JSON list of C-alpha atoms in Angstrom, two decimals:
[
{"chain": "A", "resi": 1, "resn": "MET", "atom": "CA", "xyz": [83.27, 60.55, -46.80]},
{"chain": "A", "resi": 2, "resn": "GLN", "atom": "CA", "xyz": [84.10, 64.33, -47.21]},
{"chain": "A", "resi": 3, "resn": "LYS", "atom": "CA", "xyz": [83.38, 66.40, -44.18]},
{"chain": "A", "resi": 4, "resn": "PHE", "atom": "CA", "xyz": [81.83, 69.82, -44.54]},
{"chain": "A", "resi": 5, "resn": "PRO", "atom": "CA", "xyz": [82.96, 72.44, -41.96]},
{"chain": "A", "resi": 6, "resn": "MET", "atom": "CA", "xyz": [79.73, 74.51, -40.73]},
{"chain": "A", "resi": 7, "resn": "THR", "atom": "CA", "xyz": [78.69, 76.66, -37.86]},
{"chain": "A", "resi": 8, "resn": "ALA", "atom": "CA", "xyz": [75.66, 75.42, -35.73]},
{"chain": "A", "resi": 9, "resn": "PRO", "atom": "CA", "xyz": [73.35, 78.10, -37.07]},
{"chain": "A", "resi": 10, "resn": "GLY", "atom": "CA", "xyz": [74.17, 76.96, -40.57]},
{"chain": "A", "resi": 11, "resn": "LEU", "atom": "CA", "xyz": [73.44, 73.34, -39.70]},
{"chain": "A", "resi": 12, "resn": "ALA", "atom": "CA", "xyz": [70.24, 74.30, -37.97]},
{"chain": "A", "resi": 13, "resn": "ARG", "atom": "CA", "xyz": [69.04, 76.36, -41.24]},
{"chain": "A", "resi": 14, "resn": "LEU", "atom": "CA", "xyz": [69.61, 73.06, -43.33]},
{"chain": "A", "resi": 15, "resn": "GLU", "atom": "CA", "xyz": [67.93, 70.82, -40.75]},
{"chain": "A", "resi": 16, "resn": "ALA", "atom": "CA", "xyz": [65.00, 72.98, -40.73]},
{"chain": "A", "resi": 17, "resn": "GLU", "atom": "CA", "xyz": [64.67, 73.11, -44.66]},
{"chain": "A", "resi": 18, "resn": "LEU", "atom": "CA", "xyz": [64.98, 69.23, -44.77]},
{"chain": "A", "resi": 19, "resn": "ARG", "atom": "CA", "xyz": [62.12, 68.96, -42.04]},
{"chain": "A", "resi": 20, "resn": "GLN", "atom": "CA", "xyz": [59.98, 71.39, -44.16]},
{"chain": "A", "resi": 21, "resn": "LEU", "atom": "CA", "xyz": [60.53, 69.48, -47.21]},
{"chain": "A", "resi": 22, "resn": "LYS", "atom": "CA", "xyz": [59.77, 66.15, -45.73]},
{"chain": "A", "resi": 23, "resn": "SER", "atom": "CA", "xyz": [56.88, 67.01, -43.42]},
{"chain": "A", "resi": 24, "resn": "GLU", "atom": "CA", "xyz": [55.08, 69.65, -45.63]},
{"chain": "A", "resi": 25, "resn": "GLU", "atom": "CA", "xyz": [56.41, 69.79, -49.25]},
{"chain": "A", "resi": 26, "resn": "ARG", "atom": "CA", "xyz": [56.55, 65.98, -49.83]},
{"chain": "A", "resi": 27, "resn": "PRO", "atom": "CA", "xyz": [52.99, 65.51, -48.57]},
{"chain": "A", "resi": 28, "resn": "SER", "atom": "CA", "xyz": [51.76, 68.30, -50.32]},
{"chain": "A", "resi": 29, "resn": "ILE", "atom": "CA", "xyz": [53.08, 67.18, -53.66]},
{"chain": "A", "resi": 30, "resn": "ILE", "atom": "CA", "xyz": [51.81, 63.72, -53.12]},
{"chain": "A", "resi": 31, "resn": "ARG", "atom": "CA", "xyz": [48.26, 65.12, -52.76]},
{"chain": "A", "resi": 32, "resn": "ALA", "atom": "CA", "xyz": [48.59, 67.33, -55.86]},
{"chain": "A", "resi": 33, "resn": "ILE", "atom": "CA", "xyz": [49.74, 64.13, -57.93]},
{"chain": "A", "resi": 34, "resn": "ALA", "atom": "CA", "xyz": [46.56, 62.31, -56.68]},
{"chain": "A", "resi": 35, "resn": "GLU", "atom": "CA", "xyz": [44.36, 65.11, -57.43]},
{"chain": "A", "resi": 36, "resn": "ALA", "atom": "CA", "xyz": [45.88, 65.72, -60.86]},
{"chain": "A", "resi": 37, "resn": "ARG", "atom": "CA", "xyz": [45.48, 61.70, -61.54]},
{"chain": "A", "resi": 38, "resn": "SER", "atom": "CA", "xyz": [41.92, 61.87, -60.84]},
{"chain": "A", "resi": 39, "resn": "HIS", "atom": "CA", "xyz": [41.21, 64.14, -63.81]},
{"chain": "A", "resi": 40, "resn": "GLY", "atom": "CA", "xyz": [41.90, 61.39, -66.00]},
{"chain": "A", "resi": 41, "resn": "ASP", "atom": "CA", "xyz": [44.16, 61.14, -69.15]},
{"chain": "A", "resi": 42, "resn": "LEU", "atom": "CA", "xyz": [47.62, 61.85, -67.68]},
{"chain": "A", "resi": 43, "resn": "SER", "atom": "CA", "xyz": [49.33, 62.03, -71.27]},
{"chain": "A", "resi": 44, "resn": "GLU", "atom": "CA", "xyz": [47.86, 65.66, -71.59]},
{"chain": "A", "resi": 45, "resn": "ASN", "atom": "CA", "xyz": [47.52, 66.75, -68.09]},
{"chain": "A", "resi": 46, "resn": "ALA", "atom": "CA", "xyz": [49.84, 69.55, -67.51]},
{"chain": "A", "resi": 47, "resn": "GLU", "atom": "CA", "xyz": [49.03, 69.84, -63.69]},
{"chain": "A", "resi": 48, "resn": "TYR", "atom": "CA", "xyz": [50.13, 65.99, -63.39]},
{"chain": "A", "resi": 49, "resn": "HIS", "atom": "CA", "xyz": [53.42, 66.73, -65.26]},
{"chain": "A", "resi": 50, "resn": "ALA", "atom": "CA", "xyz": [54.09, 69.87, -63.34]},
{"chain": "A", "resi": 51, "resn": "ALA", "atom": "CA", "xyz": [53.33, 68.20, -59.97]},
{"chain": "A", "resi": 52, "resn": "ARG", "atom": "CA", "xyz": [55.68, 65.10, -61.09]},
{"chain": "A", "resi": 53, "resn": "GLU", "atom": "CA", "xyz": [58.59, 67.60, -62.07]},
{"chain": "A", "resi": 54, "resn": "ARG", "atom": "CA", "xyz": [58.08, 69.43, -58.61]},
{"chain": "A", "resi": 55, "resn": "GLN", "atom": "CA", "xyz": [58.26, 65.96, -56.78]},
{"chain": "A", "resi": 56, "resn": "SER", "atom": "CA", "xyz": [61.50, 65.17, -58.56]},
{"chain": "A", "resi": 57, "resn": "PHE", "atom": "CA", "xyz": [63.06, 68.41, -57.48]},
{"chain": "A", "resi": 58, "resn": "ILE", "atom": "CA", "xyz": [61.83, 68.04, -53.87]},
{"chain": "A", "resi": 59, "resn": "GLU", "atom": "CA", "xyz": [63.15, 64.44, -53.74]},
{"chain": "A", "resi": 60, "resn": "GLY", "atom": "CA", "xyz": [66.47, 65.54, -55.02]},
{"chain": "A", "resi": 61, "resn": "ARG", "atom": "CA", "xyz": [66.85, 68.25, -52.70]},
{"chain": "A", "resi": 62, "resn": "ILE", "atom": "CA", "xyz": [66.02, 65.93, -49.74]},
{"chain": "A", "resi": 63, "resn": "GLN", "atom": "CA", "xyz": [68.55, 63.52, -50.89]},
{"chain": "A", "resi": 64, "resn": "GLU", "atom": "CA", "xyz": [71.00, 66.28, -51.21]},
{"chain": "A", "resi": 65, "resn": "LEU", "atom": "CA", "xyz": [70.44, 67.85, -47.79]},
{"chain": "A", "resi": 66, "resn": "GLU", "atom": "CA", "xyz": [70.32, 64.36, -46.18]},
{"chain": "A", "resi": 67, "resn": "GLU", "atom": "CA", "xyz": [73.94, 63.89, -47.58]},
{"chain": "A", "resi": 68, "resn": "ILE", "atom": "CA", "xyz": [75.22, 67.39, -46.41]},
{"chain": "A", "resi": 69, "resn": "VAL", "atom": "CA", "xyz": [73.77, 67.06, -43.00]},
{"chain": "A", "resi": 70, "resn": "GLY", "atom": "CA", "xyz": [75.31, 63.56, -42.62]},
{"chain": "A", "resi": 71, "resn": "ALA", "atom": "CA", "xyz": [78.74, 64.93, -43.41]},
{"chain": "A", "resi": 72, "resn": "VAL", "atom": "CA", "xyz": [78.79, 68.27, -41.44]},
{"chain": "A", "resi": 73, "resn": "GLU", "atom": "CA", "xyz": [81.51, 69.01, -39.02]},
{"chain": "A", "resi": 74, "resn": "VAL", "atom": "CA", "xyz": [80.13, 71.67, -36.72]},
{"chain": "A", "resi": 75, "resn": "ILE", "atom": "CA", "xyz": [82.71, 74.14, -35.81]},
{"chain": "A", "resi": 76, "resn": "ASP", "atom": "CA", "xyz": [82.04, 76.62, -32.92]},
{"chain": "A", "resi": 77, "resn": "PRO", "atom": "CA", "xyz": [83.58, 80.04, -33.76]},
{"chain": "A", "resi": 78, "resn": "ALA", "atom": "CA", "xyz": [83.41, 81.07, -30.33]},
{"chain": "A", "resi": 79, "resn": "SER", "atom": "CA", "xyz": [85.76, 78.28, -29.31]},
{"chain": "A", "resi": 80, "resn": "LEU", "atom": "CA", "xyz": [88.31, 79.81, -31.71]},
{"chain": "A", "resi": 81, "resn": "SER", "atom": "CA", "xyz": [90.51, 82.53, -31.13]},
{"chain": "A", "resi": 82, "resn": "GLY", "atom": "CA", "xyz": [93.53, 84.30, -32.43]},
{"chain": "A", "resi": 83, "resn": "SER", "atom": "CA", "xyz": [94.56, 87.28, -34.53]},
{"chain": "A", "resi": 84, "resn": "SER", "atom": "CA", "xyz": [94.46, 85.72, -37.98]},
{"chain": "A", "resi": 85, "resn": "VAL", "atom": "CA", "xyz": [91.57, 84.87, -40.02]},
{"chain": "A", "resi": 86, "resn": "MET", "atom": "CA", "xyz": [90.36, 81.36, -40.02]},
{"chain": "A", "resi": 87, "resn": "PHE", "atom": "CA", "xyz": [87.04, 79.68, -40.59]},
{"chain": "A", "resi": 88, "resn": "GLY", "atom": "CA", "xyz": [84.25, 81.36, -38.38]},
{"chain": "A", "resi": 89, "resn": "ALA", "atom": "CA", "xyz": [86.09, 84.60, -38.15]},
{"chain": "A", "resi": 90, "resn": "HIS", "atom": "CA", "xyz": [84.21, 87.81, -38.39]},
{"chain": "A", "resi": 91, "resn": "VAL", "atom": "CA", "xyz": [86.45, 90.03, -40.67]},
{"chain": "A", "resi": 92, "resn": "SER", "atom": "CA", "xyz": [86.08, 93.68, -41.09]},
{"chain": "A", "resi": 93, "resn": "LEU", "atom": "CA", "xyz": [87.42, 95.02, -44.41]},
{"chain": "A", "resi": 94, "resn": "VAL", "atom": "CA", "xyz": [87.73, 98.23, -46.19]},
{"chain": "A", "resi": 95, "resn": "ASP", "atom": "CA", "xyz": [87.98, 98.39, -50.05]},
{"chain": "A", "resi": 96, "resn": "GLU", "atom": "CA", "xyz": [91.23, 100.51, -50.58]},
{"chain": "A", "resi": 97, "resn": "GLU", "atom": "CA", "xyz": [90.05, 101.86, -53.96]},
{"chain": "A", "resi": 98, "resn": "THR", "atom": "CA", "xyz": [86.46, 102.90, -52.73]},
{"chain": "A", "resi": 99, "resn": "ASP", "atom": "CA", "xyz": [86.73, 103.18, -48.86]},
{"chain": "A", "resi": 100, "resn": "LYS", "atom": "CA", "xyz": [83.54, 101.14, -48.61]},
{"chain": "A", "resi": 101, "resn": "GLU", "atom": "CA", "xyz": [83.69, 99.08, -45.40]},
{"chain": "A", "resi": 102, "resn": "ALA", "atom": "CA", "xyz": [82.11, 95.62, -45.08]},
{"chain": "A", "resi": 103, "resn": "THR", "atom": "CA", "xyz": [82.17, 92.80, -42.58]},
{"chain": "A", "resi": 104, "resn": "TYR", "atom": "CA", "xyz": [81.79, 89.08, -43.28]},
{"chain": "A", "resi": 105, "resn": "GLN", "atom": "CA", "xyz": [81.81, 85.86, -41.39]},
{"chain": "A", "resi": 106, "resn": "ILE", "atom": "CA", "xyz": [83.75, 83.10, -42.90]},
{"chain": "A", "resi": 107, "resn": "VAL", "atom": "CA", "xyz": [81.46, 80.08, -43.20]},
{"chain": "A", "resi": 108, "resn": "GLY", "atom": "CA", "xyz": [80.95, 76.68, -44.83]},
{"chain": "A", "resi": 109, "resn": "VAL", "atom": "CA", "xyz": [80.02, 76.45, -48.44]},
{"chain": "A", "resi": 110, "resn": "TYR", "atom": "CA", "xyz": [76.40, 75.39, -47.86]},
{"chain": "A", "resi": 111, "resn": "GLU", "atom": "CA", "xyz": [75.67, 78.06, -45.48]},
{"chain": "A", "resi": 112, "resn": "ALA", "atom": "CA", "xyz": [77.11, 81.10, -47.34]},
{"chain": "A", "resi": 113, "resn": "ASP", "atom": "CA", "xyz": [74.82, 84.07, -47.92]},
{"chain": "A", "resi": 114, "resn": "ILE", "atom": "CA", "xyz": [76.58, 87.29, -49.07]},
{"chain": "A", "resi": 115, "resn": "LYS", "atom": "CA", "xyz": [73.49, 89.20, -48.45]},
{"chain": "A", "resi": 116, "resn": "GLN", "atom": "CA", "xyz": [73.64, 88.19, -44.73]},
{"chain": "A", "resi": 117, "resn": "GLY", "atom": "CA", "xyz": [77.41, 88.74, -44.49]},
{"chain": "A", "resi": 118, "resn": "LEU", "atom": "CA", "xyz": [78.25, 85.01, -44.76]},
{"chain": "A", "resi": 119, "resn": "LEU", "atom": "CA", "xyz": [81.15, 84.49, -47.03]},
{"chain": "A", "resi": 120, "resn": "SER", "atom": "CA", "xyz": [81.91, 80.83, -48.30]},
{"chain": "A", "resi": 121, "resn": "VAL", "atom": "CA", "xyz": [85.15, 79.60, -47.14]},
{"chain": "A", "resi": 122, "resn": "SER", "atom": "CA", "xyz": [85.85, 78.55, -50.81]},
{"chain": "A", "resi": 123, "resn": "SER", "atom": "CA", "xyz": [85.26, 81.90, -52.15]},
{"chain": "A", "resi": 124, "resn": "PRO", "atom": "CA", "xyz": [88.05, 83.99, -53.74]},
{"chain": "A", "resi": 125, "resn": "LEU", "atom": "CA", "xyz": [87.86, 86.64, -51.09]},
{"chain": "A", "resi": 126, "resn": "ALA", "atom": "CA", "xyz": [87.75, 84.20, -48.18]},
{"chain": "A", "resi": 127, "resn": "LYS", "atom": "CA", "xyz": [90.77, 82.26, -49.74]},
{"chain": "A", "resi": 128, "resn": "SER", "atom": "CA", "xyz": [92.86, 85.39, -49.89]},
{"chain": "A", "resi": 129, "resn": "LEU", "atom": "CA", "xyz": [91.94, 86.35, -46.19]},
{"chain": "A", "resi": 130, "resn": "ILE", "atom": "CA", "xyz": [92.79, 82.94, -44.56]},
{"chain": "A", "resi": 131, "resn": "GLY", "atom": "CA", "xyz": [95.90, 83.47, -42.52]},
{"chain": "A", "resi": 132, "resn": "LYS", "atom": "CA", "xyz": [96.02, 87.10, -42.67]},
{"chain": "A", "resi": 133, "resn": "LYS", "atom": "CA", "xyz": [95.89, 89.70, -39.85]},
{"chain": "A", "resi": 134, "resn": "LYS", "atom": "CA", "xyz": [94.58, 92.88, -38.87]},
{"chain": "A", "resi": 135, "resn": "GLY", "atom": "CA", "xyz": [96.29, 95.65, -40.94]},
{"chain": "A", "resi": 136, "resn": "ASP", "atom": "CA", "xyz": [97.33, 93.18, -43.93]},
{"chain": "A", "resi": 137, "resn": "SER", "atom": "CA", "xyz": [96.14, 93.98, -47.42]},
{"chain": "A", "resi": 138, "resn": "VAL", "atom": "CA", "xyz": [94.91, 91.35, -49.65]},
{"chain": "A", "resi": 139, "resn": "SER", "atom": "CA", "xyz": [94.34, 91.44, -53.51]},
{"chain": "A", "resi": 140, "resn": "VAL", "atom": "CA", "xyz": [91.25, 89.33, -54.70]},
{"chain": "A", "resi": 141, "resn": "PRO", "atom": "CA", "xyz": [90.94, 88.84, -58.54]},
{"chain": "A", "resi": 142, "resn": "ALA", "atom": "CA", "xyz": [87.54, 90.24, -59.76]},
{"chain": "A", "resi": 143, "resn": "PRO", "atom": "CA", "xyz": [85.85, 90.39, -63.10]},
{"chain": "A", "resi": 144, "resn": "GLY", "atom": "CA", "xyz": [86.83, 94.24, -63.45]},
{"chain": "A", "resi": 145, "resn": "GLY", "atom": "CA", "xyz": [90.29, 93.66, -62.18]},
{"chain": "A", "resi": 146, "resn": "ASP", "atom": "CA", "xyz": [91.89, 92.96, -58.94]},
{"chain": "A", "resi": 147, "resn": "ARG", "atom": "CA", "xyz": [90.48, 94.56, -55.72]},
{"chain": "A", "resi": 148, "resn": "THR", "atom": "CA", "xyz": [92.57, 95.35, -52.88]},
{"chain": "A", "resi": 149, "resn": "TYR", "atom": "CA", "xyz": [91.28, 95.23, -49.25]},
{"chain": "A", "resi": 150, "resn": "GLU", "atom": "CA", "xyz": [92.72, 96.16, -45.91]},
{"chain": "A", "resi": 151, "resn": "ILE", "atom": "CA", "xyz": [91.72, 94.03, -42.92]},
{"chain": "A", "resi": 152, "resn": "LEU", "atom": "CA", "xyz": [90.20, 96.38, -40.21]},
{"chain": "A", "resi": 153, "resn": "GLU", "atom": "CA", "xyz": [89.31, 93.70, -37.63]},
{"chain": "A", "resi": 154, "resn": "VAL", "atom": "CA", "xyz": [89.49, 89.95, -37.03]},
{"chain": "A", "resi": 155, "resn": "LYS", "atom": "CA", "xyz": [87.29, 88.62, -33.99]},
{"chain": "A", "resi": 156, "resn": "TYR", "atom": "CA", "xyz": [85.65, 85.29, -33.08]},
{"chain": "A", "resi": 157, "resn": "ALA", "atom": "CA", "xyz": [82.26, 85.48, -31.44]}
]
């Protein structure tokens, strides 16, 4: 079975979603299906069909989350150190063209959220950063042409 690297907070978020789906969403949708069934003819009952579709989505997500959570390998970035970029590192960059600075943490695929600064280890940017050090420049393929970034800082917190 493939193991998925993840930080402890990322695993906690997935476990919370799984608990919420099982304890709240699943019972809620079962009640909605029962309610829709009580309205009679199911062949033309839009509420029933919508509820069944939602149930299918919820059950699929529960199954997906159970598989992921069962295969997680938790990595504590605080236990890591060094000057090169690895999983869990907080990396500060500057776009060499626009001088725009950004800081990202390299995290597992299932916990990535670019709006929160959580960069998937499998993203093109993270792949180009792995193994690099402060002061290095990296080139990343982008739709509008390659982007070049300079690494300002690498830290493990």
